[in-house]
Amino acid sequence: MNRTEQSFPNTPGSLTWPVPVVFPGQVDEVSACLFEGGEALRRVPAAHLVERFLSARERETIPPEQPNPDRRFLWILARIAGKCAIMELLRKQGEAAQQLDLSEIEITSDKNGAPVAHIPAAAATRAAHLNVSLAHSGSMAAAAAAFSPIGIDVEPLARVPEFGWAKIAVESEMKLIEGAPHRISGLATPLLQLWTAKEAASKAARVGLADGGLVRWRLIAVGLNRGWLVEDQRTRLHYGVHSAAKGQWLLACASRHR
């Protein structure tokens, strides 16, 4: 990101800002970041984050604090992460990111709940083609931005899927991932990497897992540099997925395969 630390109003010192994530082998122009909601950040009053970083329209859609304050906190963090990813993407493209304030970037939702990014047309020549994806797990929020369909997912590296492999993969997929050269070997289980890959692909398709679940998505190829290729069994569209480990977290980033 342009800035690695950010001072919050009425808050002593500085807090860790979202950190960039690079996906090895990812050829598309993608900006991604990870934002941890640690104890220091949780001590910042939510009102400060909302007032400083969210637009008036976004404030109208914030989840209520009760009965799930953690969900509300992560909702806010994910949008801040998304805005940072967008700013970094614009910077890399040579667009006028330095003229934007994070509160001028809006992230709303479409009818399926998928995030939709809005930026002033003057800030980017391809503003209408901007895409953003958000994810959160535990205390972590993640985001990715691109000028093409994009999806991101994040899970703890140590997580063991609570459901059996039959809910995630068919036998042909298991054979592929067991011998995959582009596996985060020794850090994440093959099933966890496949699960996050399918989650990311479903987000890039802007349908999520609510329609068809994990079995709608089929791993059809693996490659050292090209990542994993996941197919939507309904549309037959293909999505390239690249994974990365950042600290104790596994991330997957998916984009349309051309």
PDB file of C-alpha atoms in Angstrom:
ATOM      1  CA  MET A   1       0.000   0.000   0.000  1.00  0.00           C
ATOM      2  CA  ASN A   2       1.045   3.610  -0.317  1.00  0.00           C
ATOM      3  CA  ARG A   3       1.012   3.892   3.465  1.00  0.00           C
ATOM      4  CA  THR A   4       1.835   1.158   5.927  1.00  0.00           C
ATOM      5  CA  GLU A   5       0.589   2.961   8.992  1.00  0.00           C
ATOM      6  CA  GLN A   6      -2.355   5.195   9.696  1.00  0.00           C
ATOM      7  CA  SER A   7      -3.012   7.462  12.664  1.00  0.00           C
ATOM      8  CA  PHE A   8      -6.585   7.367  13.856  1.00  0.00           C
ATOM      9  CA  PRO A   9      -8.347  10.395  15.342  1.00  0.00           C
ATOM     10  CA  ASN A  10      -8.168  10.664  19.130  1.00  0.00           C
ATOM     11  CA  THR A  11      -6.044   7.534  19.204  1.00  0.00           C
ATOM     12  CA  PRO A  12      -2.478   7.553  20.564  1.00  0.00           C
ATOM     13  CA  GLY A  13       0.248   6.283  18.289  1.00  0.00           C
ATOM     14  CA  SER A  14      -0.204   4.512  14.964  1.00  0.00           C
ATOM     15  CA  LEU A  15      -1.917   1.297  14.031  1.00  0.00           C
ATOM     16  CA  THR A  16      -0.892  -1.296  11.491  1.00  0.00           C
ATOM     17  CA  TRP A  17      -2.455  -0.538   8.120  1.00  0.00           C
ATOM     18  CA  PRO A  18      -3.489  -3.199   5.543  1.00  0.00           C
ATOM     19  CA  VAL A  19      -0.473  -5.023   4.133  1.00  0.00           C
ATOM     20  CA  PRO A  20      -0.157  -5.961   0.448  1.00  0.00           C
ATOM     21  CA  VAL A  21      -0.337  -9.574  -0.682  1.00  0.00           C
ATOM     22  CA  VAL A  22       1.427 -10.869  -3.798  1.00  0.00           C
ATOM     23  CA  PHE A  23       0.193 -14.066  -5.454  1.00  0.00           C
ATOM     24  CA  PRO A  24       3.082 -15.905  -7.176  1.00  0.00           C
ATOM     25  CA  GLY A  25       2.310 -16.548 -10.838  1.00  0.00           C
ATOM     26  CA  GLN A  26      -0.614 -14.105 -10.970  1.00  0.00           C
ATOM     27  CA  VAL A  27      -0.341 -12.396 -14.354  1.00  0.00           C
ATOM     28  CA  ASP A  28      -3.431 -10.195 -14.175  1.00  0.00           C
ATOM     29  CA  GLU A  29      -3.123  -6.682 -12.783  1.00  0.00           C
ATOM     30  CA  VAL A  30      -4.471  -7.309  -9.293  1.00  0.00           C
ATOM     31  CA  SER A  31      -4.027  -5.466  -6.025  1.00  0.00           C
ATOM     32  CA  ALA A  32      -4.732  -7.383  -2.817  1.00  0.00           C
ATOM     33  CA  CYS A  33      -4.250  -6.718   0.871  1.00  0.00           C
ATOM     34  CA  LEU A  34      -4.745  -8.213   4.306  1.00  0.00           C
ATOM     35  CA  PHE A  35      -6.026  -6.265   7.305  1.00  0.00           C
ATOM     36  CA  GLU A  36      -5.805  -7.773  10.793  1.00  0.00           C
ATOM     37  CA  GLY A  37      -8.298  -6.646  13.406  1.00  0.00           C
ATOM     38  CA  GLY A  38      -5.929  -7.024  16.342  1.00  0.00           C
ATOM     39  CA  GLU A  39      -6.430  -5.803  19.875  1.00  0.00           C
ATOM     40  CA  ALA A  40      -5.036  -2.320  19.203  1.00  0.00           C
ATOM     41  CA  LEU A  41      -7.471  -1.762  16.358  1.00  0.00           C
ATOM     42  CA  ARG A  42     -10.391  -3.121  18.360  1.00  0.00           C
ATOM     43  CA  ARG A  43      -9.745  -0.442  20.968  1.00  0.00           C
ATOM     44  CA  VAL A  44     -10.437   2.242  18.371  1.00  0.00           C
ATOM     45  CA  PRO A  45     -14.094   3.324  18.660  1.00  0.00           C
ATOM     46  CA  ALA A  46     -16.010   2.055  15.636  1.00  0.00           C
ATOM     47  CA  ALA A  47     -17.439   5.549  15.200  1.00  0.00           C
ATOM     48  CA  HIS A  48     -13.936   6.829  14.339  1.00  0.00           C
ATOM     49  CA  LEU A  49     -13.486   4.216  11.609  1.00  0.00           C
ATOM     50  CA  VAL A  50     -16.956   4.840  10.224  1.00  0.00           C
ATOM     51  CA  GLU A  51     -16.622   8.629  10.178  1.00  0.00           C
ATOM     52  CA  ARG A  52     -13.135   8.620   8.672  1.00  0.00           C
ATOM     53  CA  PHE A  53     -13.383   5.904   6.039  1.00  0.00           C
ATOM     54  CA  LEU A  54     -17.002   5.204   5.064  1.00  0.00           C
ATOM     55  CA  SER A  55     -19.297   7.231   2.832  1.00  0.00           C
ATOM     56  CA  ALA A  56     -22.773   8.327   3.836  1.00  0.00           C
ATOM     57  CA  ARG A  57     -24.306   5.585   1.694  1.00  0.00           C
ATOM     58  CA  GLU A  58     -22.080   2.924   3.246  1.00  0.00           C
ATOM     59  CA  ARG A  59     -22.997   4.059   6.744  1.00  0.00           C
ATOM     60  CA  GLU A  60     -26.643   3.327   5.968  1.00  0.00           C
ATOM     61  CA  THR A  61     -25.866  -0.352   5.381  1.00  0.00           C
ATOM     62  CA  ILE A  62     -23.547  -1.131   8.319  1.00  0.00           C
ATOM     63  CA  PRO A  63     -24.750  -4.243  10.190  1.00  0.00           C
ATOM     64  CA  PRO A  64     -26.153  -3.493  13.654  1.00  0.00           C
ATOM     65  CA  GLU A  65     -23.771  -3.793  16.584  1.00  0.00           C
ATOM     66  CA  GLN A  66     -26.006  -6.365  18.255  1.00  0.00           C
ATOM     67  CA  PRO A  67     -26.327  -9.282  18.384  1.00  0.00           C
ATOM     68  CA  ASN A  68     -22.992  -9.776  16.557  1.00  0.00           C
ATOM     69  CA  PRO A  69     -20.471  -6.947  17.138  1.00  0.00           C
ATOM     70  CA  ASP A  70     -17.637  -8.989  15.589  1.00  0.00           C
ATOM     71  CA  ARG A  71     -19.517  -9.263  12.306  1.00  0.00           C
ATOM     72  CA  ARG A  72     -20.013  -5.493  12.269  1.00  0.00           C
ATOM     73  CA  PHE A  73     -16.332  -4.870  13.043  1.00  0.00           C
ATOM     74  CA  LEU A  74     -15.140  -7.196  10.263  1.00  0.00           C
ATOM     75  CA  TRP A  75     -17.662  -5.679   7.827  1.00  0.00           C
ATOM     76  CA  ILE A  76     -16.041  -2.277   8.416  1.00  0.00           C
ATOM     77  CA  LEU A  77     -12.491  -3.695   8.194  1.00  0.00           C
ATOM     78  CA  ALA A  78     -13.218  -5.513   4.931  1.00  0.00           C
ATOM     79  CA  ARG A  79     -14.421  -2.290   3.320  1.00  0.00           C
ATOM     80  CA  ILE A  80     -11.369  -0.370   4.477  1.00  0.00           C
ATOM     81  CA  ALA A  81      -9.206  -3.166   3.053  1.00  0.00           C
ATOM     82  CA  GLY A  82     -11.174  -3.033  -0.211  1.00  0.00           C
ATOM     83  CA  LYS A  83     -10.641   0.715  -0.506  1.00  0.00           C
ATOM     84  CA  CYS A  84      -6.909   0.308   0.117  1.00  0.00           C
ATOM     85  CA  ALA A  85      -6.708  -2.391  -2.567  1.00  0.00           C
ATOM     86  CA  ILE A  86      -8.496  -0.075  -5.005  1.00  0.00           C
ATOM     87  CA  MET A  87      -6.175   2.822  -4.188  1.00  0.00           C
ATOM     88  CA  GLU A  88      -3.124   0.634  -4.767  1.00  0.00           C
ATOM     89  CA  LEU A  89      -4.531  -0.672  -8.060  1.00  0.00           C
ATOM     90  CA  LEU A  90      -5.107   2.886  -9.279  1.00  0.00           C
ATOM     91  CA  ARG A  91      -1.604   3.872  -8.191  1.00  0.00           C
ATOM     92  CA  LYS A  92      -0.063   0.968 -10.108  1.00  0.00           C
ATOM     93  CA  GLN A  93      -2.097   1.921 -13.179  1.00  0.00           C
ATOM     94  CA  GLY A  94      -0.834   5.491 -12.992  1.00  0.00           C
ATOM     95  CA  GLU A  95      -4.304   6.831 -12.255  1.00  0.00           C
ATOM     96  CA  ALA A  96      -5.100   9.755  -9.939  1.00  0.00           C
ATOM     97  CA  ALA A  97      -5.214   7.756  -6.693  1.00  0.00           C
ATOM     98  CA  GLN A  98      -3.386  10.449  -4.759  1.00  0.00           C
ATOM     99  CA  GLN A  99      -6.329  12.781  -5.300  1.00  0.00           C
ATOM    100  CA  LEU A 100      -8.798  10.381  -3.686  1.00  0.00           C
ATOM    101  CA  ASP A 101      -9.751  10.033  -0.056  1.00  0.00           C
ATOM    102  CA  LEU A 102     -10.831   6.585   1.102  1.00  0.00           C
ATOM    103  CA  SER A 103     -14.249   7.953   1.994  1.00  0.00           C
ATOM    104  CA  GLU A 104     -14.739   8.903  -1.682  1.00  0.00           C
ATOM    105  CA  ILE A 105     -14.501   5.244  -2.657  1.00  0.00           C
ATOM    106  CA  GLU A 106     -17.784   3.440  -2.058  1.00  0.00           C
ATOM    107  CA  ILE A 107     -18.347  -0.288  -1.759  1.00  0.00           C
ATOM    108  CA  THR A 108     -22.002  -1.276  -1.947  1.00  0.00           C
ATOM    109  CA  SER A 109     -23.654  -4.646  -2.659  1.00  0.00           C
ATOM    110  CA  ASP A 110     -25.574  -5.987  -5.634  1.00  0.00           C
ATOM    111  CA  LYS A 111     -28.766  -8.054  -5.375  1.00  0.00           C
ATOM    112  CA  ASN A 112     -26.721 -11.197  -4.651  1.00  0.00           C
ATOM    113  CA  GLY A 113     -24.713  -9.506  -1.909  1.00  0.00           C
ATOM    114  CA  ALA A 114     -21.530  -9.262  -4.001  1.00  0.00           C
ATOM    115  CA  PRO A 115     -19.506  -6.067  -3.444  1.00  0.00           C
ATOM    116  CA  VAL A 116     -19.691  -3.289  -6.034  1.00  0.00           C
ATOM    117  CA  ALA A 117     -17.045  -0.545  -6.148  1.00  0.00           C
ATOM    118  CA  HIS A 118     -17.801   3.060  -7.030  1.00  0.00           C
ATOM    119  CA  ILE A 119     -15.157   5.729  -7.612  1.00  0.00           C
ATOM    120  CA  PRO A 120     -15.382   9.180  -9.183  1.00  0.00           C
ATOM    121  CA  ALA A 121     -15.110   8.873 -12.971  1.00  0.00           C
ATOM    122  CA  ALA A 122     -12.307  11.430 -12.966  1.00  0.00           C
ATOM    123  CA  ALA A 123     -10.161   9.145 -10.779  1.00  0.00           C
ATOM    124  CA  ALA A 124      -9.715   6.418 -13.394  1.00  0.00           C
ATOM    125  CA  THR A 125     -10.258   6.047 -17.105  1.00  0.00           C
ATOM    126  CA  ARG A 126     -11.683   2.553 -16.500  1.00  0.00           C
ATOM    127  CA  ALA A 127     -13.763   3.359 -13.418  1.00  0.00           C
ATOM    128  CA  ALA A 128     -16.794   1.531 -14.827  1.00  0.00           C
ATOM    129  CA  HIS A 129     -14.792  -1.710 -15.106  1.00  0.00           C
ATOM    130  CA  LEU A 130     -13.464  -1.719 -11.553  1.00  0.00           C
ATOM    131  CA  ASN A 131     -14.118  -4.886  -9.544  1.00  0.00           C
ATOM    132  CA  VAL A 132     -13.516  -5.584  -5.858  1.00  0.00           C
ATOM    133  CA  SER A 133     -13.813  -8.723  -3.734  1.00  0.00           C
ATOM    134  CA  LEU A 134     -13.918  -8.951   0.070  1.00  0.00           C
ATOM    135  CA  ALA A 135     -13.395 -11.768   2.557  1.00  0.00           C
ATOM    136  CA  HIS A 136     -12.962 -12.211   6.279  1.00  0.00           C
ATOM    137  CA  SER A 137     -12.236 -15.027   8.669  1.00  0.00           C
ATOM    138  CA  GLY A 138     -11.531 -14.895  12.385  1.00  0.00           C
ATOM    139  CA  SER A 139      -9.849 -11.557  13.053  1.00  0.00           C
ATOM    140  CA  MET A 140      -8.660 -11.065   9.473  1.00  0.00           C
ATOM    141  CA  ALA A 141     -10.155  -9.184   6.526  1.00  0.00           C
ATOM    142  CA  ALA A 142      -8.863  -9.436   2.957  1.00  0.00           C
ATOM    143  CA  ALA A 143      -9.632  -7.662  -0.285  1.00  0.00           C
ATOM    144  CA  ALA A 144      -8.646  -7.721  -3.948  1.00  0.00           C
ATOM    145  CA  ALA A 145      -9.266  -5.197  -6.720  1.00  0.00           C
ATOM    146  CA  ALA A 146      -8.900  -5.448 -10.506  1.00  0.00           C
ATOM    147  CA  PHE A 147     -10.323  -4.074 -13.742  1.00  0.00           C
ATOM    148  CA  SER A 148     -11.716  -7.538 -14.499  1.00  0.00           C
ATOM    149  CA  PRO A 149     -13.702 -10.135 -12.502  1.00  0.00           C
ATOM    150  CA  ILE A 150     -11.857 -10.950  -9.271  1.00  0.00           C
ATOM    151  CA  GLY A 151     -12.473 -13.086  -6.181  1.00  0.00           C
ATOM    152  CA  ILE A 152     -10.574 -13.552  -2.920  1.00  0.00           C
ATOM    153  CA  ASP A 153     -10.837 -15.838   0.094  1.00  0.00           C
ATOM    154  CA  VAL A 154      -8.880 -16.107   3.354  1.00  0.00           C
ATOM    155  CA  GLU A 155      -8.666 -18.820   6.010  1.00  0.00           C
ATOM    156  CA  PRO A 156      -6.249 -19.712   8.837  1.00  0.00           C
ATOM    157  CA  LEU A 157      -3.500 -22.005   7.543  1.00  0.00           C
ATOM    158  CA  ALA A 158      -4.106 -24.391  10.425  1.00  0.00           C
ATOM    159  CA  ARG A 159      -7.828 -24.736   9.765  1.00  0.00           C
ATOM    160  CA  VAL A 160      -9.090 -28.235   9.089  1.00  0.00           C
ATOM    161  CA  PRO A 161     -12.369 -28.250   7.119  1.00  0.00           C
ATOM    162  CA  GLU A 162     -15.098 -29.447   9.456  1.00  0.00           C
ATOM    163  CA  PHE A 163     -16.812 -31.405   6.710  1.00  0.00           C
ATOM    164  CA  GLY A 164     -15.428 -34.403   4.826  1.00  0.00           C
ATOM    165  CA  TRP A 165     -13.578 -34.255   1.525  1.00  0.00           C
ATOM    166  CA  ALA A 166     -16.643 -35.544  -0.337  1.00  0.00           C
ATOM    167  CA  LYS A 167     -18.314 -32.172   0.305  1.00  0.00           C
ATOM    168  CA  ILE A 168     -15.348 -30.356  -1.253  1.00  0.00           C
ATOM    169  CA  ALA A 169     -13.860 -32.569  -3.949  1.00  0.00           C
ATOM    170  CA  VAL A 170     -14.464 -35.500  -6.245  1.00  0.00           C
ATOM    171  CA  GLU A 171     -11.857 -38.243  -6.666  1.00  0.00           C
ATOM    172  CA  SER A 172     -10.339 -36.712  -9.812  1.00  0.00           C
ATOM    173  CA  GLU A 173      -9.734 -33.453  -7.928  1.00  0.00           C
ATOM    174  CA  MET A 174      -8.108 -35.259  -5.026  1.00  0.00           C
ATOM    175  CA  LYS A 175      -5.662 -36.911  -7.413  1.00  0.00           C
ATOM    176  CA  LEU A 176      -4.803 -33.548  -8.947  1.00  0.00           C
ATOM    177  CA  ILE A 177      -4.160 -31.734  -5.685  1.00  0.00           C
ATOM    178  CA  GLU A 178      -2.149 -34.543  -4.094  1.00  0.00           C
ATOM    179  CA  GLY A 179       0.406 -34.220  -6.887  1.00  0.00           C
ATOM    180  CA  ALA A 180       0.055 -30.507  -7.486  1.00  0.00           C
ATOM    181  CA  PRO A 181       3.392 -28.705  -7.968  1.00  0.00           C
ATOM    182  CA  HIS A 182       1.795 -25.402  -6.953  1.00  0.00           C
ATOM    183  CA  ARG A 183       0.657 -26.444  -3.493  1.00  0.00           C
ATOM    184  CA  ILE A 184       1.506 -24.537  -0.350  1.00  0.00           C
ATOM    185  CA  SER A 185       3.135 -27.688   0.884  1.00  0.00           C
ATOM    186  CA  GLY A 186       3.390 -28.327   4.601  1.00  0.00           C
ATOM    187  CA  LEU A 187       1.424 -25.195   5.497  1.00  0.00           C
ATOM    188  CA  ALA A 188      -2.142 -25.854   4.391  1.00  0.00           C
ATOM    189  CA  THR A 189      -3.946 -29.117   3.813  1.00  0.00           C
ATOM    190  CA  PRO A 190      -4.764 -29.879   0.155  1.00  0.00           C
ATOM    191  CA  LEU A 191      -8.465 -29.719   0.998  1.00  0.00           C
ATOM    192  CA  LEU A 192      -8.128 -26.290   2.576  1.00  0.00           C
ATOM    193  CA  GLN A 193      -6.334 -24.926  -0.468  1.00  0.00           C
ATOM    194  CA  LEU A 194      -8.994 -26.410  -2.765  1.00  0.00           C
ATOM    195  CA  TRP A 195     -11.786 -25.042  -0.584  1.00  0.00           C
ATOM    196  CA  THR A 196     -10.381 -21.501  -0.660  1.00  0.00           C
ATOM    197  CA  ALA A 197      -9.750 -21.792  -4.414  1.00  0.00           C
ATOM    198  CA  LYS A 198     -13.390 -22.677  -5.036  1.00  0.00           C
ATOM    199  CA  GLU A 199     -14.590 -19.913  -2.708  1.00  0.00           C
ATOM    200  CA  ALA A 200     -12.479 -17.375  -4.605  1.00  0.00           C
ATOM    201  CA  ALA A 201     -13.687 -18.633  -7.997  1.00  0.00           C
ATOM    202  CA  SER A 202     -17.335 -18.405  -6.922  1.00  0.00           C
ATOM    203  CA  LYS A 203     -16.743 -14.783  -5.863  1.00  0.00           C
ATOM    204  CA  ALA A 204     -15.058 -13.932  -9.156  1.00  0.00           C
ATOM    205  CA  ALA A 205     -18.199 -15.260 -10.854  1.00  0.00           C
ATOM    206  CA  ARG A 206     -20.260 -13.039  -8.498  1.00  0.00           C
ATOM    207  CA  VAL A 207     -22.517 -15.913  -7.439  1.00  0.00           C
ATOM    208  CA  GLY A 208     -20.854 -17.175  -4.242  1.00  0.00           C
ATOM    209  CA  LEU A 209     -21.420 -20.646  -2.838  1.00  0.00           C
ATOM    210  CA  ALA A 210     -25.098 -20.196  -2.006  1.00  0.00           C
ATOM    211  CA  ASP A 211     -26.008 -21.333  -5.523  1.00  0.00           C
ATOM    212  CA  GLY A 212     -24.660 -24.845  -6.014  1.00  0.00           C
ATOM    213  CA  GLY A 213     -22.148 -25.059  -3.182  1.00  0.00           C
ATOM    214  CA  LEU A 214     -18.584 -26.267  -3.541  1.00  0.00           C
ATOM    215  CA  VAL A 215     -19.515 -29.121  -5.894  1.00  0.00           C
ATOM    216  CA  ARG A 216     -20.531 -26.611  -8.585  1.00  0.00           C
ATOM    217  CA  TRP A 217     -16.846 -25.785  -8.942  1.00  0.00           C
ATOM    218  CA  ARG A 218     -14.411 -28.370 -10.352  1.00  0.00           C
ATOM    219  CA  LEU A 219     -10.624 -28.299 -10.300  1.00  0.00           C
ATOM    220  CA  ILE A 220      -9.590 -29.391 -13.792  1.00  0.00           C
ATOM    221  CA  ALA A 221      -5.864 -28.567 -13.994  1.00  0.00           C
ATOM    222  CA  VAL A 222      -2.881 -27.514 -11.911  1.00  0.00           C
ATOM    223  CA  GLY A 223       0.305 -25.806 -13.027  1.00  0.00           C
ATOM    224  CA  LEU A 224       3.465 -24.469 -11.450  1.00  0.00           C
ATOM    225  CA  ASN A 225       3.158 -20.965 -12.907  1.00  0.00           C
ATOM    226  CA  ARG A 226      -0.468 -20.826 -14.013  1.00  0.00           C
ATOM    227  CA  GLY A 227      -1.913 -21.769 -10.645  1.00  0.00           C
ATOM    228  CA  TRP A 228      -5.023 -23.900 -10.441  1.00  0.00           C
ATOM    229  CA  LEU A 229      -7.769 -23.916 -13.059  1.00  0.00           C
ATOM    230  CA  VAL A 230     -11.304 -24.156 -11.674  1.00  0.00           C
ATOM    231  CA  GLU A 231     -14.378 -24.671 -13.859  1.00  0.00           C
ATOM    232  CA  ASP A 232     -17.936 -23.541 -13.182  1.00  0.00           C
ATOM    233  CA  GLN A 233     -19.868 -26.717 -13.951  1.00  0.00           C
ATOM    234  CA  ARG A 234     -22.942 -24.732 -15.009  1.00  0.00           C
ATOM    235  CA  THR A 235     -21.477 -22.092 -17.288  1.00  0.00           C
ATOM    236  CA  ARG A 236     -18.277 -23.957 -18.230  1.00  0.00           C
ATOM    237  CA  LEU A 237     -16.332 -20.768 -17.625  1.00  0.00           C
ATOM    238  CA  HIS A 238     -12.806 -21.181 -16.248  1.00  0.00           C
ATOM    239  CA  TYR A 239     -11.105 -19.300 -13.425  1.00  0.00           C
ATOM    240  CA  GLY A 240      -7.398 -19.221 -12.685  1.00  0.00           C
ATOM    241  CA  VAL A 241      -6.649 -19.352  -8.949  1.00  0.00           C
ATOM    242  CA  HIS A 242      -3.370 -18.488  -7.245  1.00  0.00           C
ATOM    243  CA  SER A 243      -2.668 -19.014  -3.555  1.00  0.00           C
ATOM    244  CA  ALA A 244      -0.332 -17.341  -1.085  1.00  0.00           C
ATOM    245  CA  ALA A 245       0.564 -17.702   2.586  1.00  0.00           C
ATOM    246  CA  LYS A 246       0.861 -14.539   4.658  1.00  0.00           C
ATOM    247  CA  GLY A 247       1.820 -15.163   8.263  1.00  0.00           C
ATOM    248  CA  GLN A 248      -0.639 -17.721   9.599  1.00  0.00           C
ATOM    249  CA  TRP A 249      -3.170 -17.116   6.836  1.00  0.00           C
ATOM    250  CA  LEU A 250      -3.908 -18.747   3.489  1.00  0.00           C
ATOM    251  CA  LEU A 251      -5.294 -16.594   0.698  1.00  0.00           C
ATOM    252  CA  ALA A 252      -6.674 -17.544  -2.704  1.00  0.00           C
ATOM    253  CA  CYS A 253      -7.230 -15.096  -5.551  1.00  0.00           C
ATOM    254  CA  ALA A 254      -9.279 -16.003  -8.644  1.00  0.00           C
ATOM    255  CA  SER A 255      -9.731 -14.278 -11.994  1.00  0.00           C
ATOM    256  CA  ARG A 256     -11.363 -15.211 -15.280  1.00  0.00           C
ATOM    257  CA  HIS A 257      -9.103 -17.479 -17.322  1.00  0.00           C
ATOM    258  CA  ARG A 258      -8.490 -16.359 -20.889  1.00  0.00           C
TER     259      ARG A 258
END
